[in-house]
Coordinates of C-alpha atoms in Angstrom, one line a residue:
X1 CA 8.3 -72.4 -8.6
X2 CA 9.8 -70.5 -11.5
X3 CA 12.3 -72.6 -13.3
X4 CA 14.0 -72.5 -16.7
X5 CA 12.2 -74.8 -19.2
X6 CA 12.8 -76.2 -22.6
X7 CA 11.1 -75.9 -25.9
X8 CA 8.5 -78.6 -25.1
X9 CA 4.9 -77.4 -24.4
X10 CA 5.7 -74.1 -26.2
X11 CA 4.3 -74.6 -29.6
X12 CA 2.6 -71.4 -30.9
X13 CA -0.9 -71.4 -32.0
X14 CA -0.8 -70.9 -35.7
X15 CA -2.3 -67.8 -37.3
X16 CA -5.8 -68.3 -38.7
X17 CA -5.1 -66.8 -42.1
X18 CA -2.0 -66.1 -44.3
X19 CA -0.4 -62.7 -43.5
X20 CA 0.6 -60.2 -46.1
X21 CA 2.7 -57.5 -44.6
X22 CA 2.9 -55.1 -47.6
X23 CA -0.9 -54.7 -47.8
X24 CA -1.2 -54.2 -44.1
X25 CA 1.4 -51.5 -44.2
X26 CA -0.6 -49.7 -46.9
X27 CA -3.8 -50.0 -44.8
X28 CA -2.1 -48.6 -41.8
X29 CA -1.0 -45.5 -43.7
X30 CA -4.4 -44.8 -45.3
X31 CA -5.9 -41.4 -44.6
X32 CA -9.4 -40.9 -43.2
X33 CA -11.3 -39.8 -46.2
X34 CA -14.6 -40.2 -48.0
X35 CA -15.3 -41.8 -51.4
X36 CA -14.6 -39.2 -54.1
X37 CA -17.7 -40.3 -56.0
X38 CA -20.2 -39.6 -53.2
X39 CA -18.6 -37.1 -50.8
X40 CA -18.3 -33.4 -51.6
X41 CA -15.4 -31.4 -50.3
X42 CA -16.1 -30.9 -46.6
X43 CA -16.7 -27.5 -45.2
X44 CA -14.7 -26.6 -42.0
X45 CA -17.9 -26.7 -39.9
X46 CA -19.3 -30.0 -41.3
X47 CA -18.8 -33.2 -39.5
X48 CA -16.1 -34.3 -41.9
X49 CA -14.4 -30.9 -41.7
X50 CA -14.4 -31.0 -37.9
X51 CA -13.0 -34.5 -37.9
X52 CA -10.2 -33.8 -40.3
X53 CA -7.8 -32.0 -37.8
X54 CA -8.1 -35.2 -35.7
X55 CA -7.7 -37.8 -38.3
X56 CA -5.0 -36.2 -40.4
X57 CA -2.6 -36.6 -37.4
X58 CA -4.1 -39.9 -36.1
X59 CA -3.2 -41.6 -39.4
X60 CA 0.4 -40.8 -38.5
X61 CA 0.2 -41.9 -34.9
X62 CA -1.4 -45.3 -35.0
X63 CA -2.3 -48.2 -37.4
X64 CA -6.0 -48.3 -38.4
X65 CA -8.6 -50.3 -40.2
X66 CA -11.8 -49.2 -41.9
X67 CA -14.9 -51.1 -41.1
X68 CA -18.7 -50.3 -41.0
X69 CA -20.3 -49.1 -37.8
X70 CA -22.6 -52.1 -38.0
X71 CA -19.6 -54.3 -37.3
X72 CA -19.3 -52.9 -33.7
X73 CA -21.7 -54.2 -31.0
X74 CA -21.9 -52.3 -27.8
X75 CA -22.6 -54.6 -24.9
X76 CA -24.4 -53.0 -21.9
X77 CA -24.2 -55.1 -18.7
X78 CA -21.9 -57.6 -17.0
X79 CA -24.4 -60.4 -17.6
X80 CA -24.7 -59.5 -21.3
X81 CA -20.9 -59.6 -21.5
X82 CA -20.8 -63.0 -19.9
X83 CA -23.5 -64.5 -22.1
X84 CA -22.0 -63.0 -25.3
X85 CA -18.6 -64.4 -24.4
X86 CA -20.0 -67.9 -23.7
X87 CA -22.0 -67.9 -26.9
X88 CA -19.0 -66.9 -29.0
X89 CA -16.8 -69.5 -27.3
X90 CA -19.4 -72.2 -27.8
X91 CA -19.5 -71.6 -31.5
X92 CA -15.7 -71.2 -32.0
X93 CA -14.2 -73.0 -34.9
X94 CA -10.5 -72.3 -35.1
X95 CA -9.1 -70.2 -32.3
X96 CA -9.7 -68.7 -28.9
X97 CA -7.3 -66.2 -27.3
X98 CA -8.0 -64.5 -24.0
X99 CA -5.8 -61.8 -22.5
X100 CA -6.8 -60.7 -19.0
X101 CA -5.3 -59.6 -15.7
X102 CA -6.7 -62.8 -14.0
X103 CA -9.4 -65.4 -14.1
X104 CA -11.2 -65.7 -10.8
X105 CA -9.9 -68.5 -8.7
X106 CA -13.5 -69.9 -8.2
X107 CA -14.6 -69.4 -11.8
X108 CA -15.4 -72.9 -12.9
X109 CA -17.7 -71.5 -15.6
X110 CA -14.7 -70.0 -17.4
X111 CA -11.6 -71.5 -15.8
X112 CA -12.8 -75.2 -15.9
X113 CA -14.8 -74.4 -19.0
X114 CA -18.0 -76.3 -18.9
X115 CA -20.3 -75.8 -20.6
X116 CA -18.5 -73.6 -23.1
X117 CA -14.8 -74.0 -23.9
X118 CA -14.3 -77.6 -22.8
X119 CA -17.3 -78.7 -24.9
X120 CA -16.0 -76.6 -27.8
X121 CA -12.5 -78.2 -27.5
X122 CA -13.9 -81.7 -27.1
X123 CA -16.2 -81.5 -30.1
X124 CA -13.8 -79.6 -32.4
X125 CA -10.3 -81.2 -32.5
X126 CA -9.0 -78.3 -34.7
X127 CA -9.9 -75.7 -32.0
X128 CA -6.9 -74.1 -30.1
X129 CA -7.0 -72.1 -26.9
X130 CA -4.4 -69.6 -25.6
X131 CA -4.8 -67.7 -22.4
X132 CA -2.5 -64.9 -21.1
X133 CA -2.7 -63.5 -17.6
X134 CA -0.4 -61.7 -15.1
X135 CA 2.0 -63.8 -13.1
X136 CA 1.8 -61.7 -9.9
X137 CA -2.0 -61.7 -9.8
X138 CA -2.4 -65.2 -11.2
X139 CA -0.2 -66.9 -8.6
X140 CA -0.5 -64.8 -5.4
X141 CA -2.8 -67.3 -3.6
X142 CA -0.5 -70.3 -4.3
X143 CA -0.2 -73.0 -3.0
X144 CA -3.9 -72.4 -2.4
X145 CA -6.2 -72.4 -5.4
X146 CA -5.2 -69.7 -7.8
X147 CA -5.7 -68.7 -11.4
X148 CA -2.7 -70.7 -12.5
X149 CA -3.8 -73.9 -10.6
X150 CA -7.3 -73.7 -12.2
X151 CA -6.0 -73.3 -15.7
X152 CA -3.1 -75.8 -15.6
X153 CA -5.4 -78.9 -15.8
X154 CA -6.6 -77.7 -19.3
X155 CA -3.1 -78.5 -20.6
X156 CA -3.3 -82.0 -19.0
X157 CA -6.7 -82.7 -20.6
X158 CA -6.2 -81.3 -24.1
X159 CA -2.4 -81.3 -24.5
X160 CA 0.1 -78.4 -25.0
X161 CA -0.4 -78.6 -28.8
X162 CA -4.0 -77.3 -28.3
X163 CA -3.9 -75.3 -25.0
X164 CA -1.3 -72.7 -24.0
X165 CA -1.4 -70.9 -20.7
X166 CA 1.0 -67.9 -20.4
X167 CA 1.8 -65.5 -17.5
X168 CA 3.6 -62.2 -17.9
X169 CA 5.9 -61.0 -15.2
X170 CA 7.1 -57.4 -15.0
X171 CA 10.8 -56.8 -15.3
X172 CA 10.4 -54.0 -12.7
X173 CA 10.0 -56.3 -9.8
X174 CA 13.2 -58.3 -9.2
X175 CA 15.8 -58.9 -6.4
X176 CA 15.1 -57.2 -3.1
X177 CA 11.9 -55.6 -4.3
X178 CA 10.4 -58.9 -5.3
X179 CA 11.6 -60.5 -2.0
X180 CA 10.3 -57.9 0.4
X181 CA 7.3 -56.1 -1.1
X182 CA 4.1 -58.0 -0.1
X183 CA 1.5 -59.5 -2.4
X184 CA -1.2 -57.1 -3.7
X185 CA 1.1 -54.1 -3.1
X186 CA 3.8 -55.6 -5.5
X187 CA 1.3 -55.3 -8.4
X188 CA 2.0 -51.5 -8.4
X189 CA 5.3 -52.3 -10.2
X190 CA 3.6 -53.5 -13.3
X191 CA 1.0 -55.9 -14.6
X192 CA -0.3 -57.5 -17.8
X193 CA -3.5 -55.5 -18.0
X194 CA -4.6 -56.0 -21.6
X195 CA -8.2 -57.2 -21.9
X196 CA -8.5 -59.0 -25.4
X197 CA -11.1 -61.7 -25.9
X198 CA -10.6 -63.0 -29.4
X199 CA -12.7 -65.8 -30.9
X200 CA -12.1 -66.7 -34.5
X201 CA -12.5 -63.4 -36.5
X202 CA -14.2 -61.4 -33.7
X203 CA -12.8 -59.7 -30.6
X204 CA -14.2 -58.1 -27.5
X205 CA -12.2 -55.1 -26.3
X206 CA -13.0 -54.2 -22.7
X207 CA -11.7 -53.2 -19.3
X208 CA -13.3 -56.2 -17.6
X209 CA -11.4 -59.2 -16.3
X210 CA -12.8 -62.8 -16.2
X211 CA -14.2 -63.4 -12.8
X212 CA -17.6 -63.6 -11.2
X213 CA -18.0 -60.0 -10.2
X214 CA -17.2 -58.9 -13.8
X215 CA -20.0 -61.2 -14.9
X216 CA -22.6 -60.0 -12.4
X217 CA -22.2 -56.8 -10.5
X218 CA -19.1 -54.8 -11.7
X219 CA -20.0 -52.3 -14.4
X220 CA -17.5 -52.0 -17.2
X221 CA -17.5 -51.3 -21.0
X222 CA -17.4 -54.0 -23.7
X223 CA -17.3 -53.5 -27.5
X224 CA -17.4 -56.5 -29.9
X225 CA -15.7 -56.0 -33.2
X226 CA -16.8 -58.4 -36.0
X227 CA -13.6 -57.7 -38.0
X228 CA -10.9 -60.1 -39.1
X229 CA -8.4 -57.2 -39.5
X230 CA -9.0 -55.8 -36.0
X231 CA -8.9 -59.3 -34.4
X232 CA -5.7 -60.4 -36.2
X233 CA -3.9 -57.1 -35.3
X234 CA -4.5 -57.8 -31.6
X235 CA -3.7 -61.5 -32.1
X236 CA -0.3 -60.7 -33.4
X237 CA 0.3 -58.2 -30.5
X238 CA -0.9 -60.9 -28.1
X239 CA 1.5 -63.4 -29.6
X240 CA 4.4 -60.9 -29.1
X241 CA 3.6 -60.6 -25.4
X242 CA 3.2 -64.4 -24.9
X243 CA 6.7 -64.9 -26.4
X244 CA 7.9 -62.7 -23.5
X245 CA 6.0 -64.6 -20.8
X246 CA 6.3 -67.6 -18.6
X247 CA 4.6 -70.9 -19.6
X248 CA 2.3 -72.6 -17.1
X249 CA 2.8 -76.3 -16.8
X250 CA 0.7 -78.7 -14.7
X251 CA 2.5 -80.6 -11.9
X252 CA 1.8 -82.9 -9.0
X253 CA 3.2 -80.3 -6.6
X254 CA 1.0 -78.7 -3.9
X255 CA 0.4 -75.6 -6.0
X256 CA -0.6 -77.7 -9.0
X257 CA 1.6 -75.9 -11.5
X258 CA 5.0 -74.4 -12.2
X259 CA 6.1 -71.5 -14.3
X260 CA 8.8 -72.2 -16.9
X261 CA 10.8 -69.9 -19.1
X262 CA 10.9 -71.6 -22.5
X263 CA 14.2 -71.5 -24.4
X264 CA 12.2 -70.5 -27.5
X265 CA 11.0 -67.3 -25.9
X266 CA 12.1 -64.0 -27.6
X267 CA 14.1 -62.8 -24.6
X268 CA 15.8 -64.1 -21.4
X269 CA 13.8 -64.2 -18.2
X270 CA 12.9 -60.8 -16.8
X271 CA 13.8 -62.1 -13.3
X272 CA 17.3 -63.1 -14.3
X273 CA 18.3 -60.4 -16.9
X274 CA 15.7 -57.6 -16.8
X275 CA 17.8 -55.1 -18.8
X276 CA 18.4 -57.6 -21.6
X277 CA 14.8 -58.7 -21.4
X278 CA 13.6 -55.2 -22.1
X279 CA 16.1 -54.7 -24.9
X280 CA 15.0 -57.8 -26.7
X281 CA 11.3 -57.1 -26.0
X282 CA 11.7 -53.7 -27.6
X283 CA 12.6 -55.4 -30.9
X284 CA 9.5 -57.6 -30.7
X285 CA 6.9 -55.2 -29.5
X286 CA 7.8 -52.0 -31.3
X287 CA 7.3 -53.5 -34.8
X288 CA 4.0 -55.0 -33.8
X289 CA 2.5 -51.9 -32.3
X290 CA 3.4 -49.4 -35.0
X291 CA 3.3 -49.1 -38.8
X292 CA 6.7 -50.7 -39.5
X293 CA 5.5 -54.3 -39.8
X294 CA 7.3 -55.3 -42.9
X295 CA 8.5 -58.6 -41.5
X296 CA 5.7 -59.5 -39.0
X297 CA 3.3 -61.1 -41.4
X298 CA 0.3 -59.0 -40.5
X299 CA -3.1 -59.9 -42.0
X300 CA -4.1 -58.8 -45.5
X301 CA -6.8 -56.1 -44.9
X302 CA -10.0 -55.5 -46.8
X303 CA -8.8 -53.2 -49.5
X304 CA -12.3 -52.3 -50.6
X305 CA -12.6 -49.9 -47.7
X306 CA -13.6 -46.7 -49.5
X307 CA -17.2 -47.3 -48.7
X308 CA -16.6 -48.0 -45.0
X309 CA -17.9 -45.4 -42.5
X310 CA -15.8 -46.1 -39.4
X311 CA -12.1 -46.1 -38.8
X312 CA -10.7 -48.1 -35.9
X313 CA -7.2 -47.0 -34.6
X314 CA -5.2 -49.6 -32.8
X315 CA -3.9 -48.5 -29.5
X316 CA -1.2 -50.1 -27.4
X317 CA 0.6 -48.8 -24.3
X318 CA 3.4 -51.2 -23.5
X319 CA 5.9 -48.7 -22.2
X320 CA 7.4 -51.2 -19.8
X321 CA 8.6 -53.3 -22.7
X322 CA 10.0 -50.7 -25.0
X323 CA 13.1 -48.5 -24.8
X324 CA 12.6 -46.1 -26.5
X325 CA 8.9 -46.1 -26.0
X326 CA 6.8 -46.1 -29.2
X327 CA 3.4 -46.8 -27.6
X328 CA 0.4 -45.3 -29.3
X329 CA -2.3 -44.7 -26.7
X330 CA -0.9 -41.7 -24.9
X331 CA 0.1 -39.9 -28.1
X332 CA -3.4 -40.5 -29.6
X333 CA -5.4 -39.3 -26.5
X334 CA -3.0 -36.3 -26.1
X335 CA -3.6 -35.3 -29.8
X336 CA -7.4 -35.6 -29.3
X337 CA -7.4 -33.4 -26.2
X338 CA -5.0 -30.8 -27.7
X339 CA -7.2 -30.5 -30.8
X340 CA -10.2 -29.9 -28.6
X341 CA -8.4 -26.9 -27.1
X342 CA -8.8 -25.0 -30.4
X343 CA -11.5 -22.3 -30.3
X344 CA -13.5 -23.9 -33.1
X345 CA -14.3 -26.8 -30.8
X346 CA -15.9 -24.6 -28.2
X347 CA -19.2 -26.2 -29.2
X348 CA -17.9 -29.7 -28.6
X349 CA -18.2 -31.8 -25.4
X350 CA -16.5 -34.8 -23.9
X351 CA -17.2 -37.5 -21.3
X352 CA -14.3 -39.1 -19.5
X353 CA -14.5 -42.1 -17.1
X354 CA -12.2 -44.1 -15.0
X355 CA -13.2 -46.3 -12.1
X356 CA -10.0 -45.6 -10.4
X357 CA -9.7 -41.8 -10.7
X358 CA -6.0 -40.8 -11.0
X359 CA -5.4 -39.4 -14.6
X360 CA -1.9 -39.0 -15.6
X361 CA -0.9 -35.4 -14.8
X362 CA -0.5 -34.6 -18.5
X363 CA -4.0 -35.8 -19.3
X364 CA -5.5 -34.0 -16.3
X365 CA -4.1 -30.8 -17.6
X366 CA -5.3 -31.4 -21.1
X367 CA -8.8 -32.2 -20.0
X368 CA -8.9 -28.9 -18.1
X369 CA -7.6 -27.0 -21.1
X370 CA -10.1 -28.0 -23.8
X371 CA -12.4 -25.4 -25.3
X372 CA -15.3 -27.9 -24.9
X373 CA -18.4 -27.2 -22.9
X374 CA -20.9 -29.5 -21.0
X375 CA -18.1 -32.0 -20.1
X376 CA -18.5 -34.9 -17.7
X377 CA -16.1 -36.9 -15.6
X378 CA -17.5 -40.2 -14.1
X379 CA -15.7 -42.1 -11.4
X380 CA -16.5 -44.6 -8.8
X381 CA -17.9 -43.5 -5.4
X382 CA -15.8 -44.9 -2.6
X383 CA -18.7 -47.3 -2.0
X384 CA -18.4 -48.6 -5.5
X385 CA -14.6 -48.9 -5.5
X386 CA -13.4 -52.5 -5.9
X387 CA -11.0 -51.9 -2.9
X388 CA -13.7 -50.7 -0.5
X389 CA -13.5 -52.7 2.7
X390 CA -10.3 -54.5 1.7
X391 CA -7.9 -55.5 4.4
X392 CA -4.4 -53.9 4.9
X393 CA -3.0 -51.2 2.8
X394 CA -5.2 -51.8 -0.2
X395 CA -8.2 -50.8 2.0
X396 CA -6.7 -47.2 1.9
X397 CA -7.1 -47.0 -1.9
X398 CA -10.7 -45.7 -2.0
X399 CA -9.6 -42.9 0.3
X400 CA -6.7 -42.2 -2.0
X401 CA -8.9 -41.9 -5.0
X402 CA -11.3 -39.6 -3.1
X403 CA -8.3 -37.4 -2.3
X404 CA -7.3 -37.3 -6.0
X405 CA -10.9 -36.5 -7.1
X406 CA -11.1 -33.6 -4.6
X407 CA -7.8 -32.3 -5.9
X408 CA -9.2 -32.4 -9.5
X409 CA -12.3 -30.4 -8.4
X410 CA -10.1 -27.8 -6.9
X411 CA -8.2 -27.5 -10.2
X412 CA -11.5 -27.1 -12.0
X413 CA -12.4 -24.2 -9.7
X414 CA -9.0 -22.6 -9.9
X415 CA -9.2 -22.6 -13.7
X416 CA -12.8 -21.3 -13.6
X417 CA -14.1 -24.3 -15.5
X418 CA -16.9 -25.0 -12.9
X419 CA -19.6 -24.3 -15.5
X420 CA -18.1 -26.5 -18.2
X421 CA -16.8 -29.6 -16.3
X422 CA -18.9 -31.7 -13.8
X423 CA -17.5 -34.6 -11.7
X424 CA -20.0 -37.4 -11.0
X425 CA -19.6 -40.4 -8.7
X426 CA -21.2 -43.7 -9.7
X427 CA -22.8 -45.7 -6.9
X428 CA -25.3 -48.6 -7.0
X429 CA -25.6 -49.8 -3.4
X430 CA -22.5 -50.5 -1.4
X431 CA -19.7 -53.0 -2.1
X432 CA -20.0 -56.1 0.0
X433 CA -23.7 -55.6 0.8
X434 CA -26.6 -57.3 -1.0
X435 CA -27.2 -55.7 -4.5
X436 CA -24.0 -53.7 -4.1
X437 CA -22.1 -53.0 -7.4
X438 CA -18.6 -51.8 -8.2
X439 CA -17.7 -49.4 -11.1
X440 CA -14.8 -50.3 -13.4
X441 CA -15.6 -48.5 -16.7
X442 CA -13.1 -46.4 -18.5
X443 CA -13.0 -44.5 -21.7
X444 CA -13.5 -41.2 -23.5
X445 CA -16.3 -40.0 -25.8
X446 CA -16.1 -36.9 -28.0
X447 CA -19.1 -35.1 -29.5
X448 CA -18.4 -32.6 -32.2
X449 CA -20.0 -29.1 -32.4
X450 CA -23.6 -29.1 -33.6
X451 CA -24.0 -32.8 -33.0
X452 CA -26.0 -34.7 -30.4
X453 CA -24.0 -37.9 -30.1
X454 CA -20.3 -38.9 -30.1
X455 CA -18.3 -39.4 -33.2
X456 CA -15.3 -40.7 -31.3
X457 CA -14.6 -43.0 -28.4
X458 CA -11.7 -44.8 -26.8
X459 CA -12.4 -48.3 -25.5
X460 CA -9.9 -50.6 -23.8
X461 CA -8.1 -51.6 -20.7
X462 CA -6.3 -48.4 -19.7
X463 CA -7.1 -46.5 -16.6
X464 CA -5.2 -43.5 -18.1
X465 CA -3.0 -43.2 -15.0
X466 CA 0.7 -42.6 -14.7
X467 CA 0.9 -46.4 -14.0
X468 CA -0.9 -47.2 -17.3
X469 CA 1.7 -45.1 -19.1
X470 CA 4.8 -46.5 -17.4
X471 CA 4.2 -49.8 -15.6
X472 CA 1.3 -51.8 -17.1
X473 CA 0.6 -53.4 -20.5
X474 CA -2.6 -51.9 -22.0
X475 CA -4.5 -52.3 -25.3
X476 CA -7.5 -50.7 -26.8
X477 CA -8.9 -48.8 -29.8
X478 CA -10.1 -45.4 -30.9
X479 CA -13.3 -45.5 -32.9
X480 CA -13.9 -42.6 -35.3
X481 CA -17.3 -42.9 -37.1
X482 CA -19.6 -41.1 -39.4
X483 CA -22.3 -43.8 -39.1
X484 CA -25.3 -42.2 -37.5
X485 CA -26.6 -45.4 -35.9
X486 CA -23.2 -46.1 -34.2
X487 CA -23.2 -42.5 -33.0
X488 CA -26.6 -43.0 -31.4
X489 CA -25.4 -46.2 -29.7
X490 CA -22.3 -44.5 -28.4
X491 CA -24.5 -41.7 -27.1
X492 CA -26.8 -44.2 -25.4
X493 CA -23.7 -45.9 -23.8
X494 CA -22.5 -42.6 -22.5
X495 CA -25.9 -41.9 -20.9
X496 CA -26.6 -45.3 -19.4
X497 CA -23.3 -45.2 -17.6
X498 CA -24.6 -42.1 -15.8
X499 CA -27.8 -43.7 -14.6
X500 CA -26.3 -44.3 -11.2
X501 CA -24.0 -41.3 -11.2
X502 CA -24.5 -38.0 -9.3
X503 CA -22.6 -34.7 -9.4
X504 CA -20.3 -34.0 -6.5
X505 CA -18.8 -30.7 -5.4
X506 CA -16.1 -29.4 -3.1
X507 CA -18.7 -28.9 -0.4
X508 CA -19.5 -32.7 -0.6
X509 CA -15.8 -33.4 0.0
X510 CA -15.7 -31.1 3.0
X511 CA -18.0 -33.3 5.0
X512 CA -16.5 -35.4 7.8
X513 CA -17.6 -38.6 6.0
X514 CA -15.4 -37.7 3.0
X515 CA -12.3 -36.4 4.7
X516 CA -9.1 -38.3 3.9
X517 CA -6.9 -39.3 6.8
X518 CA -3.1 -38.7 7.1
X519 CA -2.5 -42.5 6.8
X520 CA -3.9 -42.4 3.2
X521 CA -1.5 -39.6 2.2
X522 CA 1.4 -41.3 3.8
X523 CA 0.6 -44.6 2.0
X524 CA 0.4 -42.8 -1.3
X525 CA 3.8 -41.1 -0.6
X526 CA 5.5 -44.4 0.3
X527 CA 4.2 -46.2 -2.8
X528 CA 5.6 -43.4 -5.0
X529 CA 8.8 -43.3 -3.1
X530 CA 9.7 -46.9 -3.7
X531 CA 8.8 -46.8 -7.4
X532 CA 5.3 -48.0 -7.5
X533 CA 2.2 -46.3 -8.9
X534 CA -1.6 -46.3 -8.3

């Protein structure tokens, strides 16, 4: 199915606007500050003074753009996410690019595109569409209907000049591993996990994929940025990954598609020369993700940013594609949590959430080490876990995450943080039953001392696991704001995600219902032993 292709069908979607690298580099190096004409020198205990220890270092860790808080829309529910996405696509003028793990194999609304993308493509000859998914997830049902077979006909209908479908394949799964490790389990060796939904000059950052449950009954987070700068940054990163991915072409074969490796790609196939692939990928991705973009043609930012009240730091964790690894997400979140360990932040608080609770050991230790009080961790109940009731080994995963949550509670108790950190499980019905929901949200909110609502939040695709920081491709943003309205909206988001969450204790995990069997622990050990990760 995977064969070497040629340059045909591989034309890149052109950038929307001229790129000016030097101005972008200046923007990325700007420090977080307030207009000299209107802002007095901040006292150490003021909001600006409390933010400074964060932002002074953040400006060295990640590229950033300044916008106004009013340019960020926080979307609440799966149906709101779907309707927003459809509306934006319906009115698209120039470009649509969608990066997701997969598009549901029965998702005609999005995969076949009526009444949104197809109508937009038909009525606007200048509109171009690019979709990036993961090759393992997007083809695992083949030759039965799959993500790839549903998307391939778009190329037939609108032509490769207007529609490009790409699928990323991890360089970690080759040879005997690829041959013998079964589907679903093989995804533990690395996925394209970025969730970037760009339409013209706007982009939605989320943890949600594009399938029916994410549009109806799987709770996630979704932030819409009405910013050309933010959108174009992620467009360029998206292009870098597509240049390292297979091209989907329609065929008359039973599967309905084939994956080709274009000769114009930036590296050899990861299945044939994985080491060289990573070496070449490093050159492509490292300059896109960091400050050093002198030759990448990044967009010219809005240089009149002194009056902006919000800074958006661009986060990317593409460790699998870079040696050495210059990803930005892990360093940024590490810096945030280390700063919160300082005594002057004892009046602060944080909320951390991950649907699949397995924080990287470094982050788990940092969360437990902050000086912050009144902190909350939200995770999915086993009955709201997307793997609940699954067949085979994947059906053991809810138990595995229960085991890890219990271990985290034990660490809280051992460190005598019981009064300052509470673990909550989110449940709305039971997966697979009528009105049953799953929980997939992820993120971090930080509220400064003497403030009611968060000034900072991280939004994006990462689950903050060891796998996120070693195997998967992740993208997101850190928002730092002094806009009171945006703070209130972030506070509301933080609270509504807890509407269906209840505290759990070690006593709850001691019940027979919550005990984890030996088979779960053995499965976790085997996955780790052969190089995979949860």
